mmCIF file with all atom_site columns, C-alpha atoms in Angstrom:
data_model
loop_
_atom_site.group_PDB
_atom_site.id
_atom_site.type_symbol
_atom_site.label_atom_id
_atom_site.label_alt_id
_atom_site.label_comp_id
_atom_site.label_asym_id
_atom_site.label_entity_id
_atom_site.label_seq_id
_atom_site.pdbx_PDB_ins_code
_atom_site.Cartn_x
_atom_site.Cartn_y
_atom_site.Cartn_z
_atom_site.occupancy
_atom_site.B_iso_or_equiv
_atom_site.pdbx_formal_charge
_atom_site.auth_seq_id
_atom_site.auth_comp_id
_atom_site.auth_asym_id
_atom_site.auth_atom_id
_atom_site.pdbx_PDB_model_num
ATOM 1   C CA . UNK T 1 1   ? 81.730 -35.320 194.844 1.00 49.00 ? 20  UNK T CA 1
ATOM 2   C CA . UNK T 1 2   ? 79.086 -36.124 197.569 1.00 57.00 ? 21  UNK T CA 1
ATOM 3   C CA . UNK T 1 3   ? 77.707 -33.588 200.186 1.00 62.00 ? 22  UNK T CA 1
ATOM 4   C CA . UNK T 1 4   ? 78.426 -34.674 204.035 1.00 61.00 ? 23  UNK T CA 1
ATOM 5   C CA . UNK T 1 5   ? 75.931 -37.013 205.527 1.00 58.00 ? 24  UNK T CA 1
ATOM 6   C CA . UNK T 1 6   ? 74.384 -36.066 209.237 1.00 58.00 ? 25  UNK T CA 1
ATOM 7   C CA . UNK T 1 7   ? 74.483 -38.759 211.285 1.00 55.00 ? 26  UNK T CA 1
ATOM 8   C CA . UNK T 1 8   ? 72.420 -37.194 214.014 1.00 54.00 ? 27  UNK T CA 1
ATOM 9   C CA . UNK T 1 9   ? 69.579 -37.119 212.535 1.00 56.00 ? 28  UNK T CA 1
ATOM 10  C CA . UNK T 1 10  ? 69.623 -40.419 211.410 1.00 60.00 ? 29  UNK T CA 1
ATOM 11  C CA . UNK T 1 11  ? 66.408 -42.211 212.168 1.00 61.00 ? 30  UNK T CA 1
ATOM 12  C CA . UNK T 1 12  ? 66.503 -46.208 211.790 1.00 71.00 ? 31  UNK T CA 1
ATOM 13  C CA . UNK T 1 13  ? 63.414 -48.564 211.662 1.00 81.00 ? 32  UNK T CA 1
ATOM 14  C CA . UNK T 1 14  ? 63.296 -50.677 214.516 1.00 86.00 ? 33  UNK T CA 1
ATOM 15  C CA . UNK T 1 15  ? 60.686 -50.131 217.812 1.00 89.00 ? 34  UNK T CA 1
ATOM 16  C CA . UNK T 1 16  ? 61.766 -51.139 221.067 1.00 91.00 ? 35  UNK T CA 1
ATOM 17  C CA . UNK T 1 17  ? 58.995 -54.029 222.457 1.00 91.00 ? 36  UNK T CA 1
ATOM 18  C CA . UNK T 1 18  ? 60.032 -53.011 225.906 1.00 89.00 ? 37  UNK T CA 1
ATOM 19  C CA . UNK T 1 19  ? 59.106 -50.854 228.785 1.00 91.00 ? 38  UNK T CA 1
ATOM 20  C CA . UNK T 1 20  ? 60.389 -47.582 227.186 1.00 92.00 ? 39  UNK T CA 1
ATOM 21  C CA . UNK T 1 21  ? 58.486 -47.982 223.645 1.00 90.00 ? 40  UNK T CA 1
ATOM 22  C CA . UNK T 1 22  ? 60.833 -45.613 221.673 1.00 89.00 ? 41  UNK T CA 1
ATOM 23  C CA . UNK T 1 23  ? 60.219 -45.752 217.792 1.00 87.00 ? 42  UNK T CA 1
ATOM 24  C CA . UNK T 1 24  ? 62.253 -45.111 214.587 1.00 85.00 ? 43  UNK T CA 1
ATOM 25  C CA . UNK T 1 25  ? 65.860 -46.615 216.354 1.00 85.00 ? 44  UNK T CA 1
ATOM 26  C CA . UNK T 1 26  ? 69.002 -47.749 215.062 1.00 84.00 ? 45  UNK T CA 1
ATOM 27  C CA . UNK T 1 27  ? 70.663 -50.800 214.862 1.00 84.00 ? 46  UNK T CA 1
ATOM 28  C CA . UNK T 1 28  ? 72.918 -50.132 217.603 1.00 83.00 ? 47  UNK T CA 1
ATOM 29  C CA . UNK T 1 29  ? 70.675 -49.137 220.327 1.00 87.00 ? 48  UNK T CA 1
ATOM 30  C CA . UNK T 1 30  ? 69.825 -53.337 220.664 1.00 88.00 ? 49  UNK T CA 1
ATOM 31  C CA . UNK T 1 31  ? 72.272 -56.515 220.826 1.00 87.00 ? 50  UNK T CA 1
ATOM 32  C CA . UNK T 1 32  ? 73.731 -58.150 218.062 1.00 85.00 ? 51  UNK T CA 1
ATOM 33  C CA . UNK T 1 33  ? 71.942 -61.116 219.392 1.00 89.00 ? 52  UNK T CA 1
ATOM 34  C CA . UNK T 1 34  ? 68.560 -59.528 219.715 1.00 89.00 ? 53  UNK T CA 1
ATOM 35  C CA . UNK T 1 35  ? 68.841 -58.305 216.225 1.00 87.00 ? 54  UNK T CA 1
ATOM 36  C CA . UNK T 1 36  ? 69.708 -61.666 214.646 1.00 87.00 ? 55  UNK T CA 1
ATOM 37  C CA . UNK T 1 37  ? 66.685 -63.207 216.693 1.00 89.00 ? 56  UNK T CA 1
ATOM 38  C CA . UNK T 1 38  ? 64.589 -60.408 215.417 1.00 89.00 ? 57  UNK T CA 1
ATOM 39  C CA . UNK T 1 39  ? 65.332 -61.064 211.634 1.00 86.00 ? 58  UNK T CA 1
ATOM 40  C CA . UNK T 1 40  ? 65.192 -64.901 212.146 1.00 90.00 ? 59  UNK T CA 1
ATOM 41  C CA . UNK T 1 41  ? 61.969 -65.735 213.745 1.00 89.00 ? 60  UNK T CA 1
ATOM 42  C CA . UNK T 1 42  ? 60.342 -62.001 213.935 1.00 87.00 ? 61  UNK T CA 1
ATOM 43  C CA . UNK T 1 43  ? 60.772 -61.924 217.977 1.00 86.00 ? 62  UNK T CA 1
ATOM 44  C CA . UNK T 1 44  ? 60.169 -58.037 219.475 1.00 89.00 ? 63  UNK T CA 1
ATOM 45  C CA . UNK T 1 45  ? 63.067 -56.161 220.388 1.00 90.00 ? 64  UNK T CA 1
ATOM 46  C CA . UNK T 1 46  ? 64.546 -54.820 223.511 1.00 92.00 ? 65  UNK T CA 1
ATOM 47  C CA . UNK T 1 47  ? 66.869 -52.041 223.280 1.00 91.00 ? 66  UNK T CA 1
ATOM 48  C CA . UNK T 1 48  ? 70.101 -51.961 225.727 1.00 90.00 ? 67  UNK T CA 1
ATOM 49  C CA . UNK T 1 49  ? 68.569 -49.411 227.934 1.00 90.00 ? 68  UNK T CA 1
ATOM 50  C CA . UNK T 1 50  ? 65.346 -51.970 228.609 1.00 93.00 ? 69  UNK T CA 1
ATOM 51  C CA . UNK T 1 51  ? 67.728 -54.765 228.946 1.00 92.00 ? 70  UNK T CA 1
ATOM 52  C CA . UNK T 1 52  ? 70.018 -52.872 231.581 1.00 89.00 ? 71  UNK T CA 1
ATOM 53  C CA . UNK T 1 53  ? 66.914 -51.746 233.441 1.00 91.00 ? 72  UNK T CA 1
ATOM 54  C CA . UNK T 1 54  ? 65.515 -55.075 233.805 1.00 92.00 ? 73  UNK T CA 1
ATOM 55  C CA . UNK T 1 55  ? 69.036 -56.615 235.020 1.00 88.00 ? 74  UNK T CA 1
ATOM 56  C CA . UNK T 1 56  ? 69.074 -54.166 237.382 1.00 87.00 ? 75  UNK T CA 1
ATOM 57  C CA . UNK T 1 57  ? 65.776 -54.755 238.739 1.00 91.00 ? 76  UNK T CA 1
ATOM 58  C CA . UNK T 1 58  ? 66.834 -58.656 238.788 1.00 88.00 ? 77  UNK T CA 1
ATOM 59  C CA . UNK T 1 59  ? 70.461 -57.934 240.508 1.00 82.00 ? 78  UNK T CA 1
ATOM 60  C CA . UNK T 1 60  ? 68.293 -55.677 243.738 1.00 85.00 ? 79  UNK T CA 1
ATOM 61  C CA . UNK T 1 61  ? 65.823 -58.400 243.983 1.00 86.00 ? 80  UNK T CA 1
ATOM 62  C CA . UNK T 1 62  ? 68.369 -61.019 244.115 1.00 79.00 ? 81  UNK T CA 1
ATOM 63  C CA . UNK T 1 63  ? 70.432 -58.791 246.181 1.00 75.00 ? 82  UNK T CA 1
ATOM 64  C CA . UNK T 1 64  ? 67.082 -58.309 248.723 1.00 79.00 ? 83  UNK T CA 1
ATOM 65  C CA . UNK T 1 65  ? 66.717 -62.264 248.792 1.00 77.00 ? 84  UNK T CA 1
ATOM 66  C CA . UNK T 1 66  ? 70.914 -63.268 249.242 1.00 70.00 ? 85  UNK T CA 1
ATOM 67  C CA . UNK T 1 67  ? 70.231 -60.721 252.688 1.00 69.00 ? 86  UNK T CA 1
ATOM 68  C CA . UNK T 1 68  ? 66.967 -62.642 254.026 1.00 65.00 ? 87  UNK T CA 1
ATOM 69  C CA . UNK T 1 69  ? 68.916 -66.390 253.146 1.00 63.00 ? 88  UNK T CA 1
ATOM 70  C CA . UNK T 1 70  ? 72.221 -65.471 254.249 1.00 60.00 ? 89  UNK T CA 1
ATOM 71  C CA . UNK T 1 71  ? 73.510 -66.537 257.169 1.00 61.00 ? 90  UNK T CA 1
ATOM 72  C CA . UNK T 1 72  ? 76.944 -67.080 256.661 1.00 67.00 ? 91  UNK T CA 1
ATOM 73  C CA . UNK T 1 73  ? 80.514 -65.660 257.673 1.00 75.00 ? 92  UNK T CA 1
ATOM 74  C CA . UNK T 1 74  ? 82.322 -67.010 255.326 1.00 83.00 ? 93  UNK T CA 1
ATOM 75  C CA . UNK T 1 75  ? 84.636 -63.899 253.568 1.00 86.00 ? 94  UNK T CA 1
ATOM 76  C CA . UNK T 1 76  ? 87.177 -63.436 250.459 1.00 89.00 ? 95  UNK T CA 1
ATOM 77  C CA . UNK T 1 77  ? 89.453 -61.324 248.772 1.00 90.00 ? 96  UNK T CA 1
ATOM 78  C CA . UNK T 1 78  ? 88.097 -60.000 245.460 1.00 90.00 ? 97  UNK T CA 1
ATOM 79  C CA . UNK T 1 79  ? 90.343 -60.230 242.676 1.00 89.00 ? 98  UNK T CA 1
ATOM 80  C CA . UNK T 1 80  ? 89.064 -57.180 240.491 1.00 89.00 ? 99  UNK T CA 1
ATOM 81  C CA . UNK T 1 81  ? 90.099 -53.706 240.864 1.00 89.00 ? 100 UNK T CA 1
ATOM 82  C CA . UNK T 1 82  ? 88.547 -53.310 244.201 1.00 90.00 ? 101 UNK T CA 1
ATOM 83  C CA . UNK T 1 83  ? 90.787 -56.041 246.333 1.00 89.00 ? 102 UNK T CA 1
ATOM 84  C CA . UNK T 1 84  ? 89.006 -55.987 249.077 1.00 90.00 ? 103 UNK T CA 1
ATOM 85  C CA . UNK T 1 85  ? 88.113 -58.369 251.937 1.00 90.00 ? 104 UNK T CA 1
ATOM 86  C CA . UNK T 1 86  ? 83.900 -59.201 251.422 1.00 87.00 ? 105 UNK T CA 1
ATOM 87  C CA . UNK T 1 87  ? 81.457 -61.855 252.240 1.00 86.00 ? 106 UNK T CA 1
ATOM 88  C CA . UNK T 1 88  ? 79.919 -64.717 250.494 1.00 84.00 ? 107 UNK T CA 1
ATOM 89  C CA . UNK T 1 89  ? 76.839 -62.525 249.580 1.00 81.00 ? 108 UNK T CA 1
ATOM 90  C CA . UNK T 1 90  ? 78.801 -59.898 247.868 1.00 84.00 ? 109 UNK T CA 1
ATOM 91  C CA . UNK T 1 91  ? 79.784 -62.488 245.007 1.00 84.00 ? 110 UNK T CA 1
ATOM 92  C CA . UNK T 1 92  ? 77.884 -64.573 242.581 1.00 84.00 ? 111 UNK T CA 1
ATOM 93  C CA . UNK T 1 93  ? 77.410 -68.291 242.779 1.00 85.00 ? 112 UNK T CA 1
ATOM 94  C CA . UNK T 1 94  ? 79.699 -68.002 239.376 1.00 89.00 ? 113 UNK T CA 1
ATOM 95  C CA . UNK T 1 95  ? 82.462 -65.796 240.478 1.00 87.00 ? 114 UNK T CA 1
ATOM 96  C CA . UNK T 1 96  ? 82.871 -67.366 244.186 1.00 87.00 ? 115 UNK T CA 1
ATOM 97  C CA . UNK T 1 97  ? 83.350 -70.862 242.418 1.00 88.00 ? 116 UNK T CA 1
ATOM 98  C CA . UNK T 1 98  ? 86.339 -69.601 240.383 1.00 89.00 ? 117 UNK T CA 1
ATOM 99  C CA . UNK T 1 99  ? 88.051 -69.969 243.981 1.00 85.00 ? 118 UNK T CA 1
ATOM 100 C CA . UNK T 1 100 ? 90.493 -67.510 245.873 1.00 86.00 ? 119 UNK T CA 1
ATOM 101 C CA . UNK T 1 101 ? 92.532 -65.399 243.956 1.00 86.00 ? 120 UNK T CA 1
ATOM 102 C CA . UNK T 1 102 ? 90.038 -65.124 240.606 1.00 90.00 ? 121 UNK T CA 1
ATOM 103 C CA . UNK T 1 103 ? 87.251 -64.670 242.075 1.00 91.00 ? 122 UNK T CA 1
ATOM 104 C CA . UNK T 1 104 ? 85.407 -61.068 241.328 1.00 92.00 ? 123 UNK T CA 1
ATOM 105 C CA . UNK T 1 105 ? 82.536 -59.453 243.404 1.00 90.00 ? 124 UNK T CA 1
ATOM 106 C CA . UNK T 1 106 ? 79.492 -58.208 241.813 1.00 88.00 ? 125 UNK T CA 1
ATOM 107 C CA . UNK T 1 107 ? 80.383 -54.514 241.561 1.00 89.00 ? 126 UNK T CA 1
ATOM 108 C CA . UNK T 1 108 ? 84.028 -55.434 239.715 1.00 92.00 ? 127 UNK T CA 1
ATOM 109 C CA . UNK T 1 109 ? 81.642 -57.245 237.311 1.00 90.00 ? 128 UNK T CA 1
ATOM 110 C CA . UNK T 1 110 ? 79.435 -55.180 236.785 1.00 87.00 ? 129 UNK T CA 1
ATOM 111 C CA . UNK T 1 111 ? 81.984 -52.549 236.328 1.00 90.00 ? 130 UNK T CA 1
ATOM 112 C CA . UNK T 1 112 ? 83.978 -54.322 233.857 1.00 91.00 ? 131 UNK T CA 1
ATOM 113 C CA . UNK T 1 113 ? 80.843 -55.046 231.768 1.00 87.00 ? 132 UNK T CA 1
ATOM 114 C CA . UNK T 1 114 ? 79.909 -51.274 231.692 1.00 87.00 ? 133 UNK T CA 1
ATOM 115 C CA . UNK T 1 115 ? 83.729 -50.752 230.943 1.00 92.00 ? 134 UNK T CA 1
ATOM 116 C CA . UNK T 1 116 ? 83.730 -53.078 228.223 1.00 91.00 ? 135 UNK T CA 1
ATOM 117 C CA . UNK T 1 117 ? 80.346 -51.635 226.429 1.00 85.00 ? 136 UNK T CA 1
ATOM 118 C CA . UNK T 1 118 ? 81.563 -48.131 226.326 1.00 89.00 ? 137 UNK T CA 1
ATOM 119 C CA . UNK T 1 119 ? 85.133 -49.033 225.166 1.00 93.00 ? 138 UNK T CA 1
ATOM 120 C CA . UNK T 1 120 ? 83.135 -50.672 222.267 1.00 87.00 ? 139 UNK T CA 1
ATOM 121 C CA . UNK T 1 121 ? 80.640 -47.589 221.819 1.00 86.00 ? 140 UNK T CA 1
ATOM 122 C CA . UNK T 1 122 ? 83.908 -45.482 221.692 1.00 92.00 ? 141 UNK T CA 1
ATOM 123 C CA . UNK T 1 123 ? 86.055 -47.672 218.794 1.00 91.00 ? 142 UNK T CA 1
ATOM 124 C CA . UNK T 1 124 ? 83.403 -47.580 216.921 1.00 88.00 ? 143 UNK T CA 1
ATOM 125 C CA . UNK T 1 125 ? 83.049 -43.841 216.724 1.00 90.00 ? 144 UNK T CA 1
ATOM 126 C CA . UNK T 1 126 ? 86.338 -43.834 216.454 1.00 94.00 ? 145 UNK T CA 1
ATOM 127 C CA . UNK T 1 127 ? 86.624 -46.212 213.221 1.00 92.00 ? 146 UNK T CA 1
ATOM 128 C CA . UNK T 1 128 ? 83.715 -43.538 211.929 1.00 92.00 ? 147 UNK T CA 1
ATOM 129 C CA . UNK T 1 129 ? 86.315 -40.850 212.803 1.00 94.00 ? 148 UNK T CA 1
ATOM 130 C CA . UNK T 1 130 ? 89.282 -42.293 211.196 1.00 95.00 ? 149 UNK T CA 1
ATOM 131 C CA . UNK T 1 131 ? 86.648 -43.099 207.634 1.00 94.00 ? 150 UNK T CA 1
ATOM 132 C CA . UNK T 1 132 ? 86.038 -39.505 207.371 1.00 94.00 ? 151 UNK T CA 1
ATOM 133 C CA . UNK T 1 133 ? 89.058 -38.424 207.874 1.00 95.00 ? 152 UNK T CA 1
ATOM 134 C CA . UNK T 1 134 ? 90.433 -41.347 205.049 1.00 94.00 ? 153 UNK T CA 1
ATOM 135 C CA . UNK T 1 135 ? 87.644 -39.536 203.314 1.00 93.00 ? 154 UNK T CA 1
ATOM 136 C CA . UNK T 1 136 ? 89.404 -35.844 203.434 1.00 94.00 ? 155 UNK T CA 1
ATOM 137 C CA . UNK T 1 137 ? 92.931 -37.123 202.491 1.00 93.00 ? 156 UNK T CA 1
ATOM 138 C CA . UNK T 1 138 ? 91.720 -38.748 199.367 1.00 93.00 ? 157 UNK T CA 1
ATOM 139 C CA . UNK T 1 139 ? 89.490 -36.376 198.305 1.00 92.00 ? 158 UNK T CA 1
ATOM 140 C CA . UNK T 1 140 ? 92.567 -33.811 198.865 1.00 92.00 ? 159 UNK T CA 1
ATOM 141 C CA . UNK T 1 141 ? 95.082 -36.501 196.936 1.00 90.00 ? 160 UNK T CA 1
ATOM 142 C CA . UNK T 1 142 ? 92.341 -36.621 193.900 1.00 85.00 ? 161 UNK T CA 1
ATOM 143 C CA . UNK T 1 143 ? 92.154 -39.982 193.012 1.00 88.00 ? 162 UNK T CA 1
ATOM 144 C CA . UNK T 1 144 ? 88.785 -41.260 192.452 1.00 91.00 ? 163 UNK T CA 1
ATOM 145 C CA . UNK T 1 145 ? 89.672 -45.063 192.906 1.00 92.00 ? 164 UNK T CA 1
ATOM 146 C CA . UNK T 1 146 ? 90.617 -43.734 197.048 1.00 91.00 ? 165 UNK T CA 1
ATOM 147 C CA . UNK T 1 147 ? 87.943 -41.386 197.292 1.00 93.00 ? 166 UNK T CA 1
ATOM 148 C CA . UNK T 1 148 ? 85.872 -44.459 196.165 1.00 93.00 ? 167 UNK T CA 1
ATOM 149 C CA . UNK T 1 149 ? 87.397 -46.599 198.584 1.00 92.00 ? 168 UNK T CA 1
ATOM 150 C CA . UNK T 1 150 ? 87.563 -44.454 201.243 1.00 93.00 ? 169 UNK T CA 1
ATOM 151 C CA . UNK T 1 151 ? 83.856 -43.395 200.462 1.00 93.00 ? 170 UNK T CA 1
ATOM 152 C CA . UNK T 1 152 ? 82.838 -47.070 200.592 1.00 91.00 ? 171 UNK T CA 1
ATOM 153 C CA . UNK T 1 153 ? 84.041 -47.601 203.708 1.00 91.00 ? 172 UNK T CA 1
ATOM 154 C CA . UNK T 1 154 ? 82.990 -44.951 205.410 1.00 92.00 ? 173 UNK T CA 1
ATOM 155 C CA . UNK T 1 155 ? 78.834 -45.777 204.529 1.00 91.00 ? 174 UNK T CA 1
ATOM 156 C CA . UNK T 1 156 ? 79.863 -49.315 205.538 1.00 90.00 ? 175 UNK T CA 1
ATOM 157 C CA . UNK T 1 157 ? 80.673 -48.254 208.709 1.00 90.00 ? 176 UNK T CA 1
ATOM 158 C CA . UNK T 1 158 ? 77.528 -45.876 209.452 1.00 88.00 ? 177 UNK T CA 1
ATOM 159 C CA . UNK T 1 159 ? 75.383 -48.235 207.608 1.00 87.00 ? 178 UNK T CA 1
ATOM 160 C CA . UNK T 1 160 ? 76.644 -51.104 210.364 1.00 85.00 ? 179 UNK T CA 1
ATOM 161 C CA . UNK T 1 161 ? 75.741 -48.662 212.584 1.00 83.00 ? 180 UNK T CA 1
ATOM 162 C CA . UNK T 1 162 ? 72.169 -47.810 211.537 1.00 82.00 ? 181 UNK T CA 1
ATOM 163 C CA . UNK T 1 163 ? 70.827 -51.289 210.506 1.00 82.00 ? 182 UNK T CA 1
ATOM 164 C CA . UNK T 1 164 ? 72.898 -53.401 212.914 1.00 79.00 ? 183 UNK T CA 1
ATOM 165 C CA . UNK T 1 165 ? 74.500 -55.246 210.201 1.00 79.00 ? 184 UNK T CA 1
ATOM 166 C CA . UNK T 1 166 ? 78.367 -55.791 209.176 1.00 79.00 ? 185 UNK T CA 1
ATOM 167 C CA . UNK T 1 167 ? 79.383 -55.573 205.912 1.00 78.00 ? 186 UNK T CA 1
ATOM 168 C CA . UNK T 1 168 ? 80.132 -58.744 203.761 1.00 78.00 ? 187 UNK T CA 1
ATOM 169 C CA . UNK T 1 169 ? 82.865 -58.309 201.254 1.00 75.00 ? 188 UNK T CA 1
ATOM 170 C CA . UNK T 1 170 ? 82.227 -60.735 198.431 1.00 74.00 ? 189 UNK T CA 1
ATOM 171 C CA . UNK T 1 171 ? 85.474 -62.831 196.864 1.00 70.00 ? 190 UNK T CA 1
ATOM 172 C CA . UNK T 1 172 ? 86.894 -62.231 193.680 1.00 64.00 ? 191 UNK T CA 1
ATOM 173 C CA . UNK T 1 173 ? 85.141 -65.766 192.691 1.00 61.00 ? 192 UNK T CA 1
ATOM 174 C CA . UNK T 1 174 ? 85.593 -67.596 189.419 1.00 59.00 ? 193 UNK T CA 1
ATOM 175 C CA . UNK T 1 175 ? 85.321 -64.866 186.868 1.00 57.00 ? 194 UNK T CA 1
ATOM 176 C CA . UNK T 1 176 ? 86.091 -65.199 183.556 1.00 58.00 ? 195 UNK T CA 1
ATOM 177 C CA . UNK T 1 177 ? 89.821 -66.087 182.500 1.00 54.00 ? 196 UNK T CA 1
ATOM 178 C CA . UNK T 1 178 ? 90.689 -66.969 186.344 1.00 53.00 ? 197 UNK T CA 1
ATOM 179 C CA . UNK T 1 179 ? 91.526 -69.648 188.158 1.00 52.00 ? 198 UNK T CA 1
ATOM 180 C CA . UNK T 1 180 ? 94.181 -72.726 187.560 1.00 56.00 ? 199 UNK T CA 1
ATOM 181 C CA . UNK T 1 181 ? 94.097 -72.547 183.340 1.00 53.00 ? 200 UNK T CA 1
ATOM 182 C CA . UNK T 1 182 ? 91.598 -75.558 182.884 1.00 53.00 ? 201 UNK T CA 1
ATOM 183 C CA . UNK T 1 183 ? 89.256 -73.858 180.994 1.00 52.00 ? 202 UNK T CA 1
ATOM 184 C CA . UNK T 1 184 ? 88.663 -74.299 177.777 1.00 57.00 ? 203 UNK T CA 1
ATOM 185 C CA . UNK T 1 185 ? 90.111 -72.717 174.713 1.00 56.00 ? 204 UNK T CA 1
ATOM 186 C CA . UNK T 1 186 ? 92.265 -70.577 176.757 1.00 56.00 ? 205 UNK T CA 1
ATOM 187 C CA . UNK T 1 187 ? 96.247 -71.148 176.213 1.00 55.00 ? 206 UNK T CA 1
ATOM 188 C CA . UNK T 1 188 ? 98.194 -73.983 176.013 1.00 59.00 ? 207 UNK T CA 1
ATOM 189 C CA . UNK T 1 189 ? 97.296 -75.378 179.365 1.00 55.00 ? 208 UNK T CA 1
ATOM 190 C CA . UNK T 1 190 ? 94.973 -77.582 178.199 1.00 53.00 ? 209 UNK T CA 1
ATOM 191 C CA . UNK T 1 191 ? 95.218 -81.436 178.619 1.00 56.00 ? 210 UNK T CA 1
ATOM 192 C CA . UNK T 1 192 ? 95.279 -83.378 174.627 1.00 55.00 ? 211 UNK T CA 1
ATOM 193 C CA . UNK T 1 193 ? 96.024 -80.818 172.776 1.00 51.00 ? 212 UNK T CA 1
ATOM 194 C CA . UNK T 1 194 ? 99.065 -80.716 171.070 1.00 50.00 ? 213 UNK T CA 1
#
């Protein structure tokens, strides 16, 4: 029915306004947010890598600054995954407001941010996985209204991927001969007829 689409060499349209300049990306090398900016007022793109780099560079010259200001002995337990006992400087102004017991250092943070990006990066490659193989088992069953569906889905998902942008499924609407019967010369619904 259709010949197998590669992925890899895939080659979107967006440039990357940042330090790193790459050309020809896809959708999901930048934020949703970026993206949405992008198409709404024309604003240059970052992709995640710039982004990361740059918060990186912000977090060690914070990090420098927090060691020449700091003066204080004040310590607390951290409540992410690495429990320990650390000082003031080790948390944000964010995190060490939660108070004892919820409050997270910087490196459980960041951690759990990195965590949470590649958990996303992985179910989506795994929704891509699970289209194709939708893709196999109707093409084996032979019925063109599931290869269709299964088809459909599967470019909605790599299509999200390339431009960035989720799919909108439209409503069945008000098409002819549907809705509550108050139309007119259709059946006896009618109101004055008799």
């Amino acid at each position: 029915m259709s010949t197998p689409v590669v992925v890899s060499k895939w080659a979107g349209t967006f440039a990357c306004g940042g330090p790193c300049r790459r050309k020809q990306l896809m959708g999901d090398e930048f934020s949703k947010k970026a993206l949405e900016r992008h198409r709404k007022d024309g604003k240059p793109l970052k992709c995640k890598q710039c982004v990361a780099a740059a918060e990186q560079i912000e977090r060690e010259n914070a990090a420098a600054k927090r060691k020449d200001d700091d003066n204080s002995d004040e310590t607390r337990k951290c409540a992410g995954k690495c429990a320990q006992v650390l000082p003031k400087a080790s948390f944000n102004r964010n995190q060490y407001s939660k108070g004892d017991g919820k409050s997270r250092c910087r490196d459980c943070v960041e951690q759990s941010v990195r965590d949470e990006s590649a958990n996303q990066a992985k179910s989506r490659e795994e929704k891509i996985t699970t289209a194709k193989k939708k893709v196999d088992d109707a093409k084996r069953s032979g019925s063109a209204q599931q290869i269709l569906a299964a088809e459909s889905e599967l470019a909605a998902l790599e299509a999200e991927k390339v431009t960035g942008l989720k799919p909108i499924k439209l409503s069945a609407g008000r098409g002819r001969g549907r809705g509550r019967g108050g139309g007119r010369g259709r059946g006896r619904g009618g109101v004055g007829r008799r």
